[in-house]
Each structure stands twice: as C-alpha cells, then as structure tokens.
C-alpha cells in the first residue's frame, strides 16, 4: 500500500485515495473545435510511461482535494506531490 | 395537527442503550458542513463561536466544535436544536462572502470511543498513526474505519475520540468497534 | 511417558507441565514448550507423512518454519480443523489432535506409493507429453486421477469457528527476527526512546541462541544474555514485543504485513481472543535480522525419515531435549555442523561425522571433535542413504581431489544430520525490491543495495560469527533509529569454514538415483538435469517445469541447491543464473488472518434507511442495491411477489401508495456559480430554471454516454438540491468534484452530499394530496400554487421539509424530504392517516413497474454505459444552444450519429400473458442460421396491472423506425413473436401527474 | 521434432530420459527475417506458430526480452470462456475456444485444457438481467451458456453457500460448461516447440529497443539488445509493455498498464470442481490440478510496471472468497504475485494495423486475454500475413476510439476474465 503525500494532509495511506490517471491532459478549451482524432486522443490516449509519471490523485477519504504527484512507475517511489494548477518543483518532465 | 418534532425525540440511527463503557453513541447534535475559501476563514477567524482559522486537520473543541477537514471545509458540531440560530448567525456574519452552509445534522452519527485501549481499537480499522505525536488531542480528520468512511476527532488524552460517520454506516462502525473491543476486555 | 528419546536433562521445555497430543490416534505425552515435532521425536516417531508425487515416506527435515515435509492435519475442535500444519512450528498443547496426510488408506500402507515404483515414468513434466489420447479422456479420466493424487491435506469443510483481528500500527523502527542480531538491534534502537517493534515468528525470542549451549556473550551463557536482553526490552516502555509473529510481506513504502498467532498454542483459549491477528505496520525504518536457513545435501535417498538438517538435530537436542536418534551421523561441508556433533556427543549419543572437505580444508573444530572421541571421516562423500521408513545408515566413500570414489562402507545410523551450508534469509529484503549480490565465499546471495528504508543484519546479511552479528545488529538498530551508536560484544567465536558443494559425488549413475532437491514436490537432481536438457535453461523455467521451489516452503530448503545445479549444468557462474522471485508471504498465512473481522455483518456495511425497521416489521422483502437494502415488495398473507406487486401498483394507480425513496443520492450545490456549474455538468439548461421549480436532469460522461439522471430542484438562485440514482450517488459526486476542482476551479460553487441528511417519503397516487394536506403547514398544496415539478419548503407534522411535487409513477405525487431522524415518525404519521385513503406501502419492484408503464427509464437498467440521450429518445432534453457541457463533443463522434443505433422502444409480446425475460435478445427473424444477429435486447419487463398484460422496454436497432413492426424475442427454450411499440403504455400524454 | 507419446515416454524411462531433445532451440538472431514478433508470451508465440503453419511464413523470429511466457501468460488465473456479450467478442473468444478444444493434439503438447465449467454468480437483479442478456446473446451465436437457479448452481459446485442470509445471497448463476482452465506455461511452451519445429527462431533475453523506418516511413527493422534485425513486418504483442514498445515507434496508445494480482493457497485434495466468478463481490476462484486454490484479485488503482501491488487488493478479494466459502477461511495463502495488464478504455483488445505501414499490434487484452491466446494468435497471423485483418478481428481496430464504435464489454456487464 502506497504512502501518498497529500499536499494538504501530509503522508496518508493509499486506501484513503482514488487514483485519477495521467495528469496534465488539458481538456480542449473549445471541444467542438477539435477533430475526432484529437478528441479521441484527449479522451483515451495516454502516455502510460515506464518511469516518471505525473498523475492525479484525489484524497477521497481525507480532505477530498484533487492533486498531482510525480511517481516512478517502475519503483513506485513518489518524488513529490503538488496542488492542482501548480507545477512540480523539480525532477520530472511530462 | 400532529407535531412530532417537539414531542418525539429524534430517533437516532443507533440505539443509545447499545453503549459499552468504551464505545457510546452520542446524543443528537446540530451539524453543518461549512465551506469557504481559506482566505475568508483567515480573515474572519471565527463565526458563531466556531473557530475557523485552524490548520487543516485540526479542530477547536468545546460546545461549538469546528473541525477543519480540508483547505475549504469545516465540520461544525453544536448542541441539538441550534440549527436555525447558528444558520442565522453565520449568514449574518458572512454576508456576501462566498460560502456554503449545509445542514447535515441528521446525516452523521457520533460515537464516543474512550479509554486506554481506544487508539488500538480504532487501529483495528483505521490506518492512521494515532499516537499522540502524530494525532494529538485537537486533531480531526476524515479517514477510514474498515470499510466505512469516518471523521475522527481526538478530543482529549483520556483518551477520548469522537467518531462521526454517515448514519447508514453507523451500525457497521459501531459493530466494528465492538468487535475490536473484544480483543481487550472480552466484551 | 515423556517418550524414550527424551533426554534426561536440559532443554527449554517445562518438565513440570506435561501435555499430551494425539497423532494418528495414538496419545503421546510431552512437555510444555515442545513442538509437535519434538514431541513426536521424543517418542521416536520420524515417519510422519508422504511426499506429494511419489508418496515416499517422509519425516522431519528441519526444526522451524522452513520445514517442507512434516505437514500434519490438525484438529482443534469443530470448525477448527486445517491441513498442512508444520509439525516443527505447531506448538504441542494439551488435547491437540493431529493426523498425517496424503496417503490412502493409511500412512503405513499407502496405495499411492506405487508412484514411487513408477517414478521412472513420472519425471518432471511427464504430463505434458502424454494423456492426450483419446481427447475426451483428459476431462473424464486423466485429469480426475491426477487431481485426486495431487494436493496434500484435506481442505476444511466447516465454516471457520475462530475469529481474527486486524491492527494498523506505525513505528520508528521495526526489527524482524529476535536472534542475536535482532535483539541487539532492538536494544540499540530502543535506547533512543523511539517507537520500536520487535517481531519473531517463534514462540520464544532468541533465535539460534535458544539452542546454543556453549556460546558465551559478554561473559554470560548466550541464553542468559537473551533473557536479560528481553527483560531489558520489556522494561523499556517504547518497545512492543511480538512473539509468534511472522513478518510475511514487505510492501511499498515500508508497509510490512505480519501475522501474529494468538491462541493456537493455548488449550483453553478465552473465547473472545482472536486466533490470529494481521498487523499492518508502516515503519519509518526496518531492520531485517531474519537469520539463515541451512541447506540439505544432495545425495541418493536423502529424503529418508531420520535425515535432518544438522542444526535441527542440534536444536532438537539442546532446545527440546529430545534425541532424534541414538546413532547419529553428521554429514557436512562446513564447520557449523561440528557444533551440532559436539552437542550430540555431549548428550551421550553415538556420533560420527563425515566431512566432504579434504582433511586440509577443515578447521580446528575437527581436532576438537576428535578430542571428544568422535569419529570424523574427512574427504568422504555420501553415496546413498539406506532404509525406507527410517534411515538405517549411510553409504559413504572416500573421494579423491580428482573426484575418484573409493570403496564404499556403510555407517549404521538411525539419524543423519546434514549440512550443505547456509542461505541468508533475504526474502523480505528482496520483497522490498532490494537488489541481491552473490557472495562466492558464502556461496549465497546476500543483500546489496536497499531500495526502501531497510537494512539487514546478522546471518540474514551473510554474517555468521556471533560477535560480528551482535555488533552489526546493534549498529543497524542504532542507525535505523537515527543514531550512530556502536558496541562490541565479546562472544565465543563461531566456526564458519565452508566449501560449496552441489550434488555429492557418487559412483552411481546420477540419472538413476533419487537425490532430492525439493523434498515436498519430489523434485530430484535428475529432474533438474532433464529440464535443462530440454531447453528450460532460465531458472524460472526450471522452477515451472519441475515445480522446484513451488512447494509450501517456497524453496527455503531447495532453491539454492536447484540454482547451484542449474549453474553447474550450464557451466555458468551462479549469479548469472539468478534467483527466482521472492514473493509474499514468507510463510503461508491463513485467509482468516488476512481478512480479519471482515466477516458476516462486518463483511460489507449493509446500509439501511431510517424507515427500514418499519418495513421489516411489515414483513417486507428486501433487495440489494449497491450497499443499500431496499424494500422490494410487501407481501400480505401468502401472496407471492407478482401478486403483491400487482396489488401495490393498483393501489397507487387507484388510491395512494407510500414508498421509501431515502436511498436516492442527494447533493447540495451551493454558490453564486451554481447554475453555471449545473449547466456544464448536465445536458439540460439550468440558468432559466426558477427557484421553486424542479427539472429532470441528465448527465453524461465525457465519452457522451449517460452517467446518471435525477430530479433537480432549484431552492434559491444559488442553491440546487440535486438527486441521483441510488447506486450512482458516490460516482456522481466524485464526477462533479473532479470537474469542479480540476477543470473549473474558478467557479464559485461548493458541493455537499446530503443523501443521508434526508429521509425521503414518496406519496403517490390520486389521493396523495388529500392524504398529506392536513399534515403540511406553510405550503399551499393547491394545484396551481404548487404545480407538478415544483418544490417548496415548509413543515410536515411540525418537522421542516423540502416538499417536491414530482412523480416517478405517473401519478400525482409528492416526495417528502425530512431530516432523517424524523423519517420513521413522519412515515408512521402519514401511514396512520392512510387507512381511510387505501394507502398502501409499495416497494422498488412496484416502483419499477409503475415507471415502466409510463416509459420512464432507469439508469443502469435501460442504459449500460453505451447509451446516449438520443438513444433513449431524450435528445430533446439537450440544451443545444449551450456551447459546451461534459460529453457534448463526444455526441458528435461518427458512431454516435450513425444510423442504426439502438433506440428505446416498447415491446409487446403477442401473447399478452407471456412475461419476457429481461436480457432477452430481439431478432428480426427466428429462422436464421446461427450466428443470428441481434437487433437489441429487452431492458425491462413486467406484468402491468394497469394494462392487464405484460409489457417490456427494449433497446432495438433503429427502434423508433420499427414501431409497429414484428420481431422475435428469445425465451428460455425458443422465440416468441412480439411487436415494437412506443415506449409508453399508460397515460402516454402524462396527464395524471397534473391532477 | 520428437513426438511426445506414452510410448516415447516409456522408452525414455528405460533410457533414464537421456534421449529427450531441446523443446526449442536457442538461436542467435539472423540479420533479417520475413517477419518479427515482439513478445514471447502466449499470443506472440501462437502468432508465430500460425504464421508458419497456416501462412507458410517460417523465416520469422519471436523476440522476447525475458523468458518465454514470463509475462502475463505465466501469471494468470487461466480462466477460459467465450460467453461474452457482443457479437464481435463472441466471434474472437469462440474462435479461440474451438482451437483450445484440440490444442493439445494440435501441438502434441498437453496443455491440460480442462473443460470443468465456468460458473458466474448473480447476486442481485442487475446481475440477473445482465447474465440472462449474455445467456440469450450467446444462444444466438451458438455459444453454450446456461442460466442456473441457486440450487442448480449448488449441485454443480457443492462448496457453494447458497444460504439466503448471506450479505449478497446467490440468486442464480450463468454456467458455460465448455469453459474451464488450462496449464498456462504449457501453452507458451507448446506453441514455442511447435513454432520452433517449423523453423521459427525464438530468441529470449533480447529486448526490442527501437524501430527503423524506410524512406516511405514503413518498417524496415527492429533494434534489439542483440543488434539490428531487418524486417518489413513487425507484430507487437507485448501486453503490459505495449505502450513502451509503441512509444519507441513514436506512437501513443489508448492504454494504461495496471498491476493485477493473484494468489494461490497451499495445495489440498480436490475440493473445488469448477471455476467460480462473482462480479458483485469481486472474486474468482478455481483449483489447480496440483491442488492449490487459484484466486484472482482486482487491479491496483495506479499505473505500475512493477509486477506487484498492495496487500489490500488481495485482501479485498479474500474477503469475498471467505464470504462465499466460509470453510476456506482456514486455508492459507501460499504465494501472491502480480502481472502488468494493458487496459483499453472499452476493455476490448486492439488487433490490427497501426498508422505505420508494416507495424501491427495485438494488445489491450487487459485482465482477460489468456483465454483468447489461440484465437488471437490465429487471426493476428492472418492479419500480418495478408496485410489486412481477418473478419474476426476486423472490428478490433485502433480507429474505433475515434469513431466511438467501442466494444464495451465492461460497460455492458462489468465482468472481466
Ligand atoms: C493476475 C492475472 C490474472 C489473469 N487472469 C486471467 C484469466 O483468468 N483469464 C484470462 O483469459 N486472462 C487472464 N489474465 C490476462 C492474461 O494473462 C493476458 O491477457 C494474456 O496472458 C496476455 O498474453 P500475451 O501473450 O499478450 O502477453 P504476455 O504473456 O505478457 O507476453 C508479452 C511478452 O512481451 C514481452 N515484451 C515486452 N516488451 C518487450 C520488448 N521491448 N522486447 C521484447 N519482448 C518484450 C514480455 O516480456 C512478455 O513476455 C490475467 C492476467 C493477470 C496478470
Ligand atoms: N556457523 C555458521 O556458519 C553459521 C551460519 C549461519 C548462522 N549461524 C548462527 O546463527 C545465528 C545468526 O543470528 P541471527 O540473529 O542473524 O539469526 P537467528 O537465526 O538467530 O535469528 C533469526 C530469527 O528471525 C526469525 N525470523 C526469520 N524470519 C522471520 C520473519 N519473516 N518474521 C519473523 N521472524 C522471523 C527466526 O525465527 C529467528 O528467531 C548466530 O548464532 C550464528 O552464529 C552460524
Ligand atoms: C495458475 C497458477 C498456479 C500457480 N501455482 C503455484 C504453486 O503451486 N506454487 C507456487 O509457488 N507458485 C504458484 N504460482 C505462482 C508462480 O510461482 C509465480 O508467482 C507466478 O508465475 C508469477 O511469477 P513471479 O512470482 O516469478 O513473478 C502459480 C501461478 C499460476 C499462474
Ligand atoms: Zn488530504
């Protein structure tokens, strides 16, 4: 069970959280303006990286805030977490 | 006209007689979910006797208990029957400031868990570190107890904890704690 | 009788407390402190089971949790029988009943032993090569036979009578293993005042020192040192000692799972005590001091009962005061077995030692042993063991440095202690993802770089000398606690010389002898050879082809020997062969421990409404909807479901019915941007909805398919009362929060779940208004003052209410929201008034029928995650002028606008008495060849009292264009003819709700 | 290839089994092949086998980064059934089911396909509706699937607890009698041996690290840890690693890779005759021929390539197992492990062409592709050989995520495996 650093509550056990998949996939500002392929990519296509990944978490059974975390999908080590709208401080790309 | 509100007591989700020395259903209370921007809370400090400018996951205890469960969320608990009064007080204190106040008095059920083994009993299902260093008296947080979500308020070092859950989970939460209590006193 | 092999003195058993157990019907006496194994050995019983495949007689190999052979079924009373208990771990306690396993009809005469004779055929992987003809014989003949022969003990058949507990805990340092390394670590760590846990799987802490008679630590006998260390730890308030507790899993982020065994060793366990407890410890730092496992030697018939690991012989003699035999031959390639031999000799047993190493490679311990008068042969190999049900001797022979085998001679023995070296117990370290390093001097893998906050000490770290172990343990414990204290310990030096060996040299044809590698799974050296010969070169392939290491000891006794052999055959350095993956659990853990209290009432919360008790008292039947229990129907007398539902429906249509709708999800949406938020979440428009009015809302997932629906009331310009489906409530709130927080954080809106704040009482039917009118204050119920799809706040019976005038039945109706604690009282107040109106309580089934008669959909029944609003005929609800809402863009995808989509229609079977099956498939023509294309399926089907016939809703390709046409619907045995209709069967214009 | 038979086995018994040959060679890669399959799991090996056998393409290689069958093929709970809902799914899983029936004989390798029946438990009215929908749909497709009452279910699977007082009582069940289990490793080995015998090079411990494209953008070869291999046709069958491999060709995929855990109990004598799946309480269980209860858990909730997950996930499944079978509470977990499953948005596979000419992909089998192994390999071989999809895999395009023509088994039933 992961120990996830909630930016609001600190380290909390994974069972308090709901995973939200890849982070920083912007919803097109004007969805009606994008073509079917671009829309499909927004909906379904994912980097699914082996290595560093920015992902979304919701502290569902805690402060209920959504936030982002940088995690290595090979070691499962979490490098940092940051609030919605913020950028990670260091380390990662994506 | 049948006026049952005044005559009939609120029918609690849990039988108050089901209390064991360590685990007791709490009497009905007035409760609100209060939401506002963190800045607003800092600015006003407290409202209707509820202190709001607390760190996240801390509570100010007393007859008007405010638990800050998130950056913009407070659980307010007061004595039963104060709903309208508190609503009015908060409305006038906050005025036009963006906030949401929702009556959840009946949504939640409170349980009191106390005694030397209280933390161990809770840890049968709560995954948090309940040591006084990690969760000192005055802490409050939403978390889990087994398969139910709870709000856990560490009231004092007796120790006493207040466990709040949604009413339909109350029999489970109560049963879970009683099962956990068997490890200690056979009760 | 304490048994003829009970030694007169010594040991840690409590001779003042005798216990007796039963083994295969014989009652045998022993002492408190015995394991089942030591008690049986005291009675000279070694033959205790049969092996997995060949059904060979088997005895004890070890004295601990690495035991592969001595597995017994244990009976602790009704509901407390289980198989595959290690006799070397199970503590003897008064009245324990044990049985040997895997034989028929008895341990002594086992028909399955024929497999040993046929073993030349039953080699590794033989079943892949045969049993293929004739084809159908696999299911009917071969597989049943194979299955019956396999397996060890018998699974329990009764529900478990024990209870289990769970505990989450946090600490600064968790020390696993309480041998010298772990004790020293715990001592050091606890000096800092931090929170320390020390766990050991054994009943007593002390590890190997518990059977060490001779070592001294800081001037004290080792066992005294252990006692003092434990006393010291107990006295410190910051240490939690967990004996009988196995750390079995090392998970992410220093999450360690441990199984504590609490009552199995007690004859009269108090009823309230759990049998076992799962500890889930999150440790800041972990010290792994888990010791090492001794390796068996690989020679012909090394599996005979009476052949044990050398250290285990020592443990039985020293710790349990039982002699595993009177004439013991030790066979070793290293120094550690000499200590065992010395102790055996000191216990007055007849001892011979065979060292495979040439005389010159042996250490000073050789001379010490000979000085005691013990015969020691060096430079000898073991060719084979003799005896079948008990070892009778060893055939040994000198072997020259070039490998030439000399003349064999038989050493008579009733017990053999073998030592093939040591394997550090790196299981947990490896589970923690730490990398291993091969140490050629130790011929073993040892911990290299840790990945988590963990460190290894003592034998687990490849350290075998006692003073080094203590010092390393101490330093590790201190460092783990954030300190850097060190200490030296004056301890008796431990002889540790050792020369790696693989299968012992033999003059027999190695392809024809059975030298066991994996004792339990009957994997021999020649099986490993065969696997490699057939191309299974990866150690993972060897494992899976031969099943070596897959037994209940998970290779603790076998893996290194298997690896060594593979490396030897391939002529590759051992580290390039690598290990198989270490996986949890370290030793098997009962399901009961893992699930803890999650049984019966605590398996899953059963959510009940405030009115549940009333319905129960009325004899309602309930159905599960998510976690909720909902009243399904209220049978009267001996009504069956259909009769009860018909009566309930009729009552609603003709008079008035009352329904508990409390489980509907409710969300309070509050803030100046509430309407804008609603606009973006729902397909409908909300800006123009007046306060005091309601609207049926539909929301989509971003992929354009329907997520949920429900009536929404606007209470104030900045406040909406949203309702959702019962099952959808958590999902919808999560969906809304996600968009609010991550897509539109600028919106000034907050969401609060009020599902359980309100009890909801639906009063539906032509007499609904008359029924409730006198109870309601502060609300004008008149039709024009309070029209259909309006909401008002006021009081009912003096209790504040949010009163909705809405209908899911097609009748005039109200949904009365009251604070939940008052729910039952209000319900009863209405009910008390109801008799005069023909008021009837109805359940979810009648509700389904009533809404289906009107053609209202249920999300999750008419929809399945692939359905759009237009598919349901609800396209008109979409506010087309809105620039965007969740799911809008997806509705324009090619397949979602393509012709031929499935659309909601009604289906009427030509036979009006025939009730179609929900889920039945609809086809154009019943007489097509298979596969027949389905046009769609029946989503809802009921007997409709209002129509006095069966009705159904369905999703059908181009359904709306097919209205009036004929289709065929599957029935359990065939098809039935039906007609496609509009999806509404009663009051199609919806006039009644306005009454 | 030396044929396996009782005769050869007995004659080798007299020869101390010295005469068995390698089941497949360990060749060094050639400089060029007519086609290269990336991934030596069951699907990849089956693809190679059928390419050689049915399409005469024998100058081909299977490139496997680890050991054959070490991916999900070697770590799945081996449930085989074809009672899926949609016609597209019925097509491919039933195609596989037919091949399973004769696979041991076809390969001359006993894959122990055991048609002991797969029982899916219904616990509420939603389950009943959904399972009956399957039963009826399957009947139209000629696929066996029966609806059983609780008593009938109990008769078929005596350990079942059909007491109405259970938290989620069993209200019925769907049974596919032809469903069952197979010996997973043997499937990989049998296909490998069969393919090798026809000349296919199976290259283990060799990772595909990149792709080379020609001037027109078409595939020209693969870079591997053992050097460059020229080929104009590449089939990627890398399961949990598909996104990683395809990224090396510059393609993003509609996939996420999650850990999926399973566990076995200690072995016991036969107690469990069939396969039981319960969707509502999240459990599936069978007993292997060796005697362990084989139990599948759910996926962890985050993407991971670590082949391990949290303890709470198998615990959640064991809760359900013990609720259904309280007598198993005293059984012990012997080993638990994880695999990495590649999950598509609609839980159906992607089999066919990619935007890059010459590059084909077969992926997205998620938590349930073992059962499809023979069928998947068979139609993928066709697709690679002919450059166009077989009618059975034609619906399983990548393009469906653009058009919205999803094959959403999960949404329709939320049943996996
Ligand atoms: C715990 C668990 C339980 C399951 N239960 C079931 C079940 O009951 N029934 C069922 O039908 N399905 C089940 N599945 C799913 C099933 O296992 C898979 O869908 C199926 O095995 C996939 O087969 P495959 O051959 O495509 O993949 P794999 O066997 O994973 O093969 C892919 C191969 O590609 C290799 N590879 C990856 N990258 C590269 C590269 N760059 N170069 C070279 N090689 C590479 C990998 O090493 C791997 O060997 C389960 C899966 C798991 C994990
Ligand atoms: N002479 C030699 O060559 C040689 C070789 C190896 C060991 N030894 C001796 O063995 C001893 C090693 O000391 P040590 O402290 O490292 O080991 P130890 O064997 O004394 O103690 C390890 C303890 O850890 C426990 N344990 C193991 N795995 C566990 C788990 N998963 N959960 C809970 N408990 C677990 C064991 O039951 C044991 O009590 C020394 O006395 C040393 O001399 C000697
Ligand atoms: C159907 C099946 C049955 C298994 N039975 C056993 C078993 O009896 N004993 C065992 O140790 N492992 C068993 N395993 C698990 C394997 O040992 C191994 O854990 C799994 O193949 C994953 O590989 P890994 O753990 O090496 O990563 C079984 C696996 C499967 C898929
Ligand atoms: Zn938080």
Short mmCIF file of C-alpha atoms and ligand atoms in Angstrom, two decimals, chain C residues 176-182 199-202 206-209 245-247 289-292 336 422 425 428 457-460 464 466 469 494-496 586, ligand 2:
data_model
loop_
_atom_site.label_atom_id
_atom_site.label_comp_id
_atom_site.label_asym_id
_atom_site.label_seq_id
_atom_site.Cartn_x
_atom_site.Cartn_y
_atom_site.Cartn_z
CA UNK C 176 12.18 -8.53 12.25
CA UNK C 177 13.82 -11.52 13.89
CA UNK C 178 14.86 -11.77 17.52
CA UNK C 179 18.03 -13.77 17.29
CA UNK C 180 21.24 -12.16 18.45
CA UNK C 181 21.21 -9.68 15.59
CA UNK C 182 17.62 -8.63 16.13
CA UNK C 199 8.72 -9.42 15.93
CA UNK C 200 9.77 -13.03 15.77
CA UNK C 201 7.88 -15.93 14.29
CA UNK C 202 8.82 -18.29 17.08
CA UNK C 206 16.30 -15.65 20.94
CA UNK C 207 16.66 -17.28 17.55
CA UNK C 208 19.53 -19.71 17.21
CA UNK C 209 20.74 -18.84 20.67
CA UNK C 245 4.55 -13.10 14.74
CA UNK C 246 5.79 -13.65 11.21
CA UNK C 247 6.62 -10.70 9.02
CA UNK C 289 17.54 -9.84 11.23
CA UNK C 290 15.86 -12.92 9.89
CA UNK C 291 18.81 -15.33 10.13
CA UNK C 292 19.77 -18.00 7.65
CA UNK C 336 28.78 -25.30 11.67
CA UNK C 422 23.74 -21.64 4.85
CA UNK C 425 17.07 -15.35 4.64
CA UNK C 428 11.82 -9.78 2.95
CA UNK C 457 21.93 -7.60 9.96
CA UNK C 458 23.31 -10.88 11.19
CA UNK C 459 23.03 -14.14 9.32
CA UNK C 460 20.41 -12.54 7.06
CA UNK C 464 27.85 -15.80 10.73
CA UNK C 466 28.37 -14.28 16.78
CA UNK C 469 26.42 -10.48 14.31
CA UNK C 494 31.78 -19.15 15.71
CA UNK C 495 33.49 -21.66 13.41
CA UNK C 496 32.35 -20.74 9.93
CA UNK C 586 7.24 -15.55 3.76
N1 LIG E 2 28.45 -21.32 11.88
C1 LIG E 2 27.89 -20.84 10.81
O1 LIG E 2 28.37 -20.97 9.74
C2 LIG E 2 26.56 -20.14 10.95
C3 LIG E 2 25.85 -19.87 9.81
C4 LIG E 2 24.60 -19.22 9.95
C5 LIG E 2 24.14 -18.85 11.20
N2 LIG E 2 24.88 -19.15 12.31
C6 LIG E 2 24.40 -18.75 13.64
O2 LIG E 2 23.06 -18.31 13.56
C7 LIG E 2 22.88 -17.14 14.35
C8 LIG E 2 22.53 -15.97 13.47
O3 LIG E 2 22.00 -14.94 14.26
P1 LIG E 2 20.84 -14.04 13.69
O4 LIG E 2 20.40 -13.18 14.76
O5 LIG E 2 21.30 -13.41 12.45
O6 LIG E 2 19.74 -15.09 13.26
P2 LIG E 2 18.87 -16.12 14.10
O7 LIG E 2 18.65 -17.29 13.24
O8 LIG E 2 19.46 -16.39 15.43
O9 LIG E 2 17.54 -15.33 14.35
C9 LIG E 2 16.67 -15.03 13.33
C10 LIG E 2 15.30 -15.02 13.92
O10 LIG E 2 14.43 -14.46 12.98
C11 LIG E 2 13.23 -15.15 12.99
N3 LIG E 2 12.62 -14.89 11.71
C12 LIG E 2 13.09 -15.20 10.48
N4 LIG E 2 12.25 -14.76 9.52
C13 LIG E 2 11.25 -14.14 10.17
C14 LIG E 2 10.10 -13.46 9.72
N5 LIG E 2 9.84 -13.33 8.42
N6 LIG E 2 9.26 -12.96 10.64
C15 LIG E 2 9.52 -13.07 11.96
N7 LIG E 2 10.61 -13.70 12.43
C16 LIG E 2 11.48 -14.22 11.55
C17 LIG E 2 13.65 -16.58 13.26
O11 LIG E 2 12.61 -17.35 13.79
C18 LIG E 2 14.78 -16.38 14.24
O12 LIG E 2 14.31 -16.40 15.57
C19 LIG E 2 24.13 -16.94 15.10
O13 LIG E 2 24.01 -17.58 16.32
C20 LIG E 2 25.17 -17.60 14.18
O14 LIG E 2 26.29 -17.99 14.86
C21 LIG E 2 26.10 -19.79 12.20
#
